Short mmCIF file of C-alpha atoms in Angstrom, two decimals:
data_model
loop_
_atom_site.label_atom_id
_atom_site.label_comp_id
_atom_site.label_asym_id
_atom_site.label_seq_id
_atom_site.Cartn_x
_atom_site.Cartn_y
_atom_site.Cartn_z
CA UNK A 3 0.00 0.00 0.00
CA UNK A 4 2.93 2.31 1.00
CA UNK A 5 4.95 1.31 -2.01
CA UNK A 6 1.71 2.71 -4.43
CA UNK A 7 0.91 5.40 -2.78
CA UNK A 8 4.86 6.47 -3.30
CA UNK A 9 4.44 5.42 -6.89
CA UNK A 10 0.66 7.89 -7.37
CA UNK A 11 2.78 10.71 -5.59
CA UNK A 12 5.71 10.33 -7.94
CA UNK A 13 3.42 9.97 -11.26
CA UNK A 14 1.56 13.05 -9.92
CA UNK A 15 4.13 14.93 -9.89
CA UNK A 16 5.48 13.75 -13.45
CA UNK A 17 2.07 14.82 -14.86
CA UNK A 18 2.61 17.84 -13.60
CA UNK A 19 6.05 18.30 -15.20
CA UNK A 20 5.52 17.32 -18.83
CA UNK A 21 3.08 20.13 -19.33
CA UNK A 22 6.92 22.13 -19.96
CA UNK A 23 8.88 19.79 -21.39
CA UNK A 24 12.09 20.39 -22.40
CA UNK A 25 15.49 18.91 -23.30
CA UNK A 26 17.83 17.56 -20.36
CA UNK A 27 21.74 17.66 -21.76
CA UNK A 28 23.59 14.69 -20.18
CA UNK A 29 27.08 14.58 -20.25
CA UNK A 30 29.03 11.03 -19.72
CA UNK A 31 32.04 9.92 -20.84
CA UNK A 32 30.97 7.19 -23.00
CA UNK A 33 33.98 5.04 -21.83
CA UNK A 34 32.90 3.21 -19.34
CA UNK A 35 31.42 -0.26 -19.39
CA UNK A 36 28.84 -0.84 -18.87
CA UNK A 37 27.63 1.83 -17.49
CA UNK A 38 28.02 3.82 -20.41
CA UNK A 39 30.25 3.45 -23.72
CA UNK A 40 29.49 3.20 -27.59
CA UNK A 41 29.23 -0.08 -29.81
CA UNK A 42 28.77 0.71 -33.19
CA UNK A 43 28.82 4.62 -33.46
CA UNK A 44 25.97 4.16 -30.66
CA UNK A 45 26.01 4.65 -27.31
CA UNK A 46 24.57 2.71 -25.25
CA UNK A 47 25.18 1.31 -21.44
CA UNK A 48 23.04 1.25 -17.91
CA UNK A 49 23.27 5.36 -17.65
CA UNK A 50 21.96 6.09 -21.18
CA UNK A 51 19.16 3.03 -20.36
CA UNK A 52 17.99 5.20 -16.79
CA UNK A 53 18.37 8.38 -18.25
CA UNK A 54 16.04 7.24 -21.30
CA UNK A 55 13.40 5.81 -18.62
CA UNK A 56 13.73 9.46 -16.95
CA UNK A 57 12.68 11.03 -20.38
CA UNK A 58 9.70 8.55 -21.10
CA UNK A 59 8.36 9.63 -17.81
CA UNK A 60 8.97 13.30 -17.96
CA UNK A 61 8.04 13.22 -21.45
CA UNK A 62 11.69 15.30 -22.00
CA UNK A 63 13.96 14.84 -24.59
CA UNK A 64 17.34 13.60 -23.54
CA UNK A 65 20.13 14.84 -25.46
CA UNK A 66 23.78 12.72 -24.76
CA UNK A 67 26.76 14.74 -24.65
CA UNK A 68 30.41 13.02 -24.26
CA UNK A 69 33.91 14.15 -23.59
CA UNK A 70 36.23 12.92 -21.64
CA UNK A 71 35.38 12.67 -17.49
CA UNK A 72 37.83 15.27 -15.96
CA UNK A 73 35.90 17.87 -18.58
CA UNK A 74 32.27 17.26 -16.72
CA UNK A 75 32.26 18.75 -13.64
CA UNK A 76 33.31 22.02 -15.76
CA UNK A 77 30.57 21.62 -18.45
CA UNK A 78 27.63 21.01 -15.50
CA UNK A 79 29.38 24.15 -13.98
CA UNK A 80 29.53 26.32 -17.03
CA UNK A 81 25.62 25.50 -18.33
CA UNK A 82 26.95 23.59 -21.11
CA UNK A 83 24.88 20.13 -19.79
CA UNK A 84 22.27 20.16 -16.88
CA UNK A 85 23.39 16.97 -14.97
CA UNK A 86 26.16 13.87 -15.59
CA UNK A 87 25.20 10.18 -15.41
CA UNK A 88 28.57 8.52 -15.08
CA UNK A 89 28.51 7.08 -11.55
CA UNK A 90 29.20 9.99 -9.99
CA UNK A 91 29.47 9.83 -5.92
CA UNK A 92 27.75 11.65 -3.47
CA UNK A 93 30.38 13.51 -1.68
CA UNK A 94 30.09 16.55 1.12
CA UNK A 95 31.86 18.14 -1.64
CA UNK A 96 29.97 17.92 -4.09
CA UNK A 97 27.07 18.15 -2.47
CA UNK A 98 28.23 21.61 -1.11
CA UNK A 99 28.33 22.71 -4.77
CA UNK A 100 25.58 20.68 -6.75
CA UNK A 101 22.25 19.39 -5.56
CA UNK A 102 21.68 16.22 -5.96
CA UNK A 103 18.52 13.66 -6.96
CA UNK A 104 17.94 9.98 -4.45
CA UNK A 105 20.37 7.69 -5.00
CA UNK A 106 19.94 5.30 -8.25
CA UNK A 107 23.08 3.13 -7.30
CA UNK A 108 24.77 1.46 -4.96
CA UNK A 109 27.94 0.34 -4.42
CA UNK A 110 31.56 0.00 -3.03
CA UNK A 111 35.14 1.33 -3.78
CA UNK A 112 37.39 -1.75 -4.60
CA UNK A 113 40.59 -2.18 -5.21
CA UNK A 114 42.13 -4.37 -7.88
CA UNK A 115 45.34 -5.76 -8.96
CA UNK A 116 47.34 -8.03 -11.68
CA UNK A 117 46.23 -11.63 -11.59
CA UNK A 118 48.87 -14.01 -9.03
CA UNK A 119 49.70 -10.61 -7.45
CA UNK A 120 49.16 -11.88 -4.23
CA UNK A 121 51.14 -9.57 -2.58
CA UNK A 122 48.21 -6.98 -2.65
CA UNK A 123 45.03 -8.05 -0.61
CA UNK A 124 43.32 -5.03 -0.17
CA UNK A 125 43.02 -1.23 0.70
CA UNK A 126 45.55 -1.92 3.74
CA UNK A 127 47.80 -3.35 1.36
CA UNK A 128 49.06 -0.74 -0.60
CA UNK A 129 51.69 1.56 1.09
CA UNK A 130 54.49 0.88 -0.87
CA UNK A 131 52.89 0.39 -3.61
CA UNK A 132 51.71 2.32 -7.15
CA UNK A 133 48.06 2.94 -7.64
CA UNK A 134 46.38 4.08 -10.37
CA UNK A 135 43.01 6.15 -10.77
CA UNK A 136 41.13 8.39 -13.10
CA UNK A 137 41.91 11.90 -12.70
CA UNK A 138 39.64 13.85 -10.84
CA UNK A 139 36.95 10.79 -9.85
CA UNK A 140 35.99 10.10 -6.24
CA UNK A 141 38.42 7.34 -6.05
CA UNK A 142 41.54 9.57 -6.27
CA UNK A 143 40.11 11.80 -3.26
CA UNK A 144 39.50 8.30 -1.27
CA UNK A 145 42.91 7.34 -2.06
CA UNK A 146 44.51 10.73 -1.18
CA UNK A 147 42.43 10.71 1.85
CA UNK A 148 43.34 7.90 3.27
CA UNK A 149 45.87 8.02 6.54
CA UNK A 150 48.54 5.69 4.79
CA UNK A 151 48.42 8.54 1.88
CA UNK A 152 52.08 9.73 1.89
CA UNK A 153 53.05 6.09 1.92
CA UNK A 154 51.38 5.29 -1.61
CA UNK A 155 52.30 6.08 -4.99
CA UNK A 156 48.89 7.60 -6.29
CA UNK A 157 49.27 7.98 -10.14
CA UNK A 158 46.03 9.56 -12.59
CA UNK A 159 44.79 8.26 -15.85
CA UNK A 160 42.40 9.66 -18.47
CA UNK A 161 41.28 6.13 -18.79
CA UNK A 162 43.66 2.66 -19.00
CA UNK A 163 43.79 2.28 -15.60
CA UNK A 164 43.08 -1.08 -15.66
CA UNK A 165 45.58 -1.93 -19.07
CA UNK A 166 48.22 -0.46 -17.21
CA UNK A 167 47.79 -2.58 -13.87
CA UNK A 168 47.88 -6.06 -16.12
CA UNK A 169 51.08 -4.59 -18.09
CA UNK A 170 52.54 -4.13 -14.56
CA UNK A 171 53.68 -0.80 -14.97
CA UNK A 172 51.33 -0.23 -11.49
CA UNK A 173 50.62 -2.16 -9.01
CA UNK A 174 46.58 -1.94 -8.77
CA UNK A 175 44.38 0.52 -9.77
CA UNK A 176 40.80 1.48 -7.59
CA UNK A 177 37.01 1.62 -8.60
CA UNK A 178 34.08 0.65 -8.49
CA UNK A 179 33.11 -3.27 -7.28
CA UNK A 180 30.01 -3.69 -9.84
CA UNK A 181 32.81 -2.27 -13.00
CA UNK A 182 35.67 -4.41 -11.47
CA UNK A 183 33.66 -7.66 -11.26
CA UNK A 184 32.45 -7.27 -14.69
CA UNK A 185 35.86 -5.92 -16.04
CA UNK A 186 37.65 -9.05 -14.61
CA UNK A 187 34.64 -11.15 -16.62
CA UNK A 188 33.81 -9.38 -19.76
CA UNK A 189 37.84 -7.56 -20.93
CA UNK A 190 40.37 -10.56 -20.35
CA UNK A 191 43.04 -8.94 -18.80
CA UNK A 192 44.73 -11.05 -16.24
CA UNK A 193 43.37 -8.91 -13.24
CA UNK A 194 42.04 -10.11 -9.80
CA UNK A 195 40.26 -8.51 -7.25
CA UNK A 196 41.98 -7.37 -4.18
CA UNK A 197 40.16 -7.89 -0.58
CA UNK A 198 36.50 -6.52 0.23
CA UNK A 199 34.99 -3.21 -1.15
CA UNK A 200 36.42 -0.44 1.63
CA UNK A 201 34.20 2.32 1.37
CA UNK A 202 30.46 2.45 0.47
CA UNK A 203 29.31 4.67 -2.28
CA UNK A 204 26.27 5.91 -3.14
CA UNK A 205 25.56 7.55 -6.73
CA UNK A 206 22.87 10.05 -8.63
CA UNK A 207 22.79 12.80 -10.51
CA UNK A 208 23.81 16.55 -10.04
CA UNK A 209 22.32 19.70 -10.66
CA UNK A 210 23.35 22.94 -10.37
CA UNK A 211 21.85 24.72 -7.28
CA UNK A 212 20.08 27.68 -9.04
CA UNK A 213 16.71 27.83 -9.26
CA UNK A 214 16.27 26.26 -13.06
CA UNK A 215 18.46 23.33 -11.71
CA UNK A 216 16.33 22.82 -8.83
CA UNK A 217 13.47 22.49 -10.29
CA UNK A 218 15.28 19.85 -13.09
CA UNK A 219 16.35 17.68 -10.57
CA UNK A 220 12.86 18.05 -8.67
CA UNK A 221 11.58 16.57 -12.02
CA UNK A 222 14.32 14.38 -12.81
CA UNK A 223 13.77 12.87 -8.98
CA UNK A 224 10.45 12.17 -9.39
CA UNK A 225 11.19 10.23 -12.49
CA UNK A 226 13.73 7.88 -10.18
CA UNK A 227 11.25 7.30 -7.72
CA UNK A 228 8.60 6.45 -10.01
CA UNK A 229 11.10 4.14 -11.90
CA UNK A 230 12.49 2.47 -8.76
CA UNK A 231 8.21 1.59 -7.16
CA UNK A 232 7.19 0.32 -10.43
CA UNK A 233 10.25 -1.93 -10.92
CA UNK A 234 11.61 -0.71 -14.08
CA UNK A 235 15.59 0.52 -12.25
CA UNK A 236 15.75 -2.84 -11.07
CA UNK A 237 15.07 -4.33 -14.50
CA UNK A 238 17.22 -1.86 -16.14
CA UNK A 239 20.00 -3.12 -13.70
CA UNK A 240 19.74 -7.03 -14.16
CA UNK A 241 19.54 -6.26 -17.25
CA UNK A 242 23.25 -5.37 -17.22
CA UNK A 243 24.48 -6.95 -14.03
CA UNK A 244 22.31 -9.87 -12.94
CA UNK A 245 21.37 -8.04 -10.06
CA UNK A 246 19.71 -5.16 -8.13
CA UNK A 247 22.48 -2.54 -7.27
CA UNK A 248 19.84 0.10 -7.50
CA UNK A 249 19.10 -0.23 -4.19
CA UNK A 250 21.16 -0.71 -0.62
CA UNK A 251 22.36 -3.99 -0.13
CA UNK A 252 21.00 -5.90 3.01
CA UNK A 253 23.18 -9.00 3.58
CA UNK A 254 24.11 -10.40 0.68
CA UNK A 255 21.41 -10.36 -1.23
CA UNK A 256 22.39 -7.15 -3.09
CA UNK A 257 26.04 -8.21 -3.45
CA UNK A 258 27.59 -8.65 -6.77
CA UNK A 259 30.15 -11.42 -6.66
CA UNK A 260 32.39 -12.67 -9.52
CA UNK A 261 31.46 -15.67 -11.22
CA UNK A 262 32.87 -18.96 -11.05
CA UNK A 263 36.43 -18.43 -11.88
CA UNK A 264 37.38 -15.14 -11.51
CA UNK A 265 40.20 -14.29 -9.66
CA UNK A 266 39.72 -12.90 -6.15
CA UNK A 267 43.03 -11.98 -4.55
CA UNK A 268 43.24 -13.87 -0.71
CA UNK A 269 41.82 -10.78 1.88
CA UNK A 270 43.24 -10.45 5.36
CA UNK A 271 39.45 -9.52 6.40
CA UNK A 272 36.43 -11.78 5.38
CA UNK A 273 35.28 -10.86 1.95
CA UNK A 274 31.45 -10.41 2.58
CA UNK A 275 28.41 -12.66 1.56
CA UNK A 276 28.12 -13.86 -1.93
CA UNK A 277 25.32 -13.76 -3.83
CA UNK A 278 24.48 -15.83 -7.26
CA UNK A 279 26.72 -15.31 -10.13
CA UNK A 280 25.54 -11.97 -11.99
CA UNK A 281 24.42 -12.79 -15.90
CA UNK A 282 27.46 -11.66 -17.89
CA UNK A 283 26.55 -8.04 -19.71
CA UNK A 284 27.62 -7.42 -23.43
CA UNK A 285 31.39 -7.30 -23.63
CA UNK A 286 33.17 -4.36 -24.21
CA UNK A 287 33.71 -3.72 -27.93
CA UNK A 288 37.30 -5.25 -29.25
CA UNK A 289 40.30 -2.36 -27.65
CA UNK A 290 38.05 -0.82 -24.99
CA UNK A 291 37.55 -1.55 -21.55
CA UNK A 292 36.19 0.09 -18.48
CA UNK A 293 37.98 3.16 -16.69
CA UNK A 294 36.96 4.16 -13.11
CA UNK A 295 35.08 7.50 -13.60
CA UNK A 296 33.29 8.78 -10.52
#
């Protein structure tokens, strides 16, 4: 009864909103699998799916605008798009600069490293060693943050990350678990994951906090909530994963674990719960592979 009552309030308020429809710019990146990348001069991926389901309901047009990742935060800024969907994190800062719609995924930072490298088994592992991450995503500010900072070798990418951790010219590179898991599956690089996820992340989509931004996101927000009562976020997500990672995980019935023979690098800590093997999602398109972009 709750759960429809949710779902009237949210279609409500979409009825509402499509009496002044418009076009929502979206930037992404377009390199980063699956979440969002292009096969066949089209792009495609989870973000453009959700972003499409926004515009059915809002009865906006959604116009797709890619560059590279560290150029996004700048275009949102600068009016040139009016949100990203490209995983990006929730942060204080961030949130002290863009407002924000509900959270549309869950997840957890994870760290990964060349297959038989043994010798790195986690976040607590890594002083001493090189890391890699994308330039300007929330995994460099984790990384930077962290109290064993000085101790690390944090090197930034405009993609490759994970190409240059099976080369060996670093020693593991940090993002997302959902990407990693189906990286490991879908590119066939010898990589492994390394220990549990160490820090949980929760992602949507930004606005800018004037009043025309606002009152996008108000409409855009709407749309999620609508999408995630009626079922059609978690659809979208199996759809690509094999599982739910639209919503929180409770136990491990949320989790995303690799499938029967990836590589999971031996943890000092328990790894957590495992749930069923996730369906595999397309693989990447021959020479490109995911690159951590939140």
């Amino acid at each position: 009864m709750i759960k429809s009552l949710k779902a009237a309030t949210a279609i409500l308020v979409l009825l509402a909103g499509t009496a002044s429809a418009e076009t929502i710019r979206v930037g992404m990146s377009g390199q980063y699998f699956p979440f969002t990348f292009t096969r066949n001069n089209q792009l495609q991926g989870f973000e453009v799916d959700v972003l499409n389901a926004v515009g059915a309901r809002t009865g906006d047009t959604v116009e797709f605008v890619t560059m590279g990742f560290s150029g996004l935060v700048g275009a949102l800024d600068s009016g040139r798009i009016d949100t990203i969907a490209n995983q990006i994190t929730i942060t204080p800062e961030r949130e002290a600069r863009f407002t924000f719609t509900r959270p549309y995924v869950y997840d957890g930072a994870q760290v990964v490293t060349r297959k038989g490298n043994d010798a790195v088994t986690g976040v607590e592992s890594l002083a001493g060693k090189t890391v890699a991450v994308d330039l300007g995503s929330n995994y460099e500010q984790l990384m930077r943050e962290r109290p064993d900072a000085a101790d690390i070798e944090i090197k930034t990418y405009e993609g490759n990350i994970a190409q240059e951790t099976a080369l060996g010219r670093v020693d593991a590179f940090v993002m997302d678990r959902v990407s990693s898991v189906q990286l490991i599956r879908e590119s066939g690089l010898p990589l492994q994951l390394a220990g549990a996820p160490f820090s949980e992340i929760r992602n949507a989509l930004p606005f800018r906090s004037d009043e025309a931004g606002r009152a996008m996101r108000d409409k855009v927000d709407g749309a999620l909530e609508a999408l995630a009562a009626d079922g059609t976020l978690t659809e979208i997500s199996e759809k690509w994963f094999g599982t739910d990672i639209t919503r929180p995980a409770t136990g491990a019935d949320n989790a995303v674990a690799p499938a029967e023979g990836d590589a999971v690098a031996p943890a000092a800590e328990a790894a957590p719960a495992t749930a069923p093997a996730a369906t595999p999602a397309p693989a990447p398109a021959a020479g490109m592979a995911p690159a951590a972009t939140n």
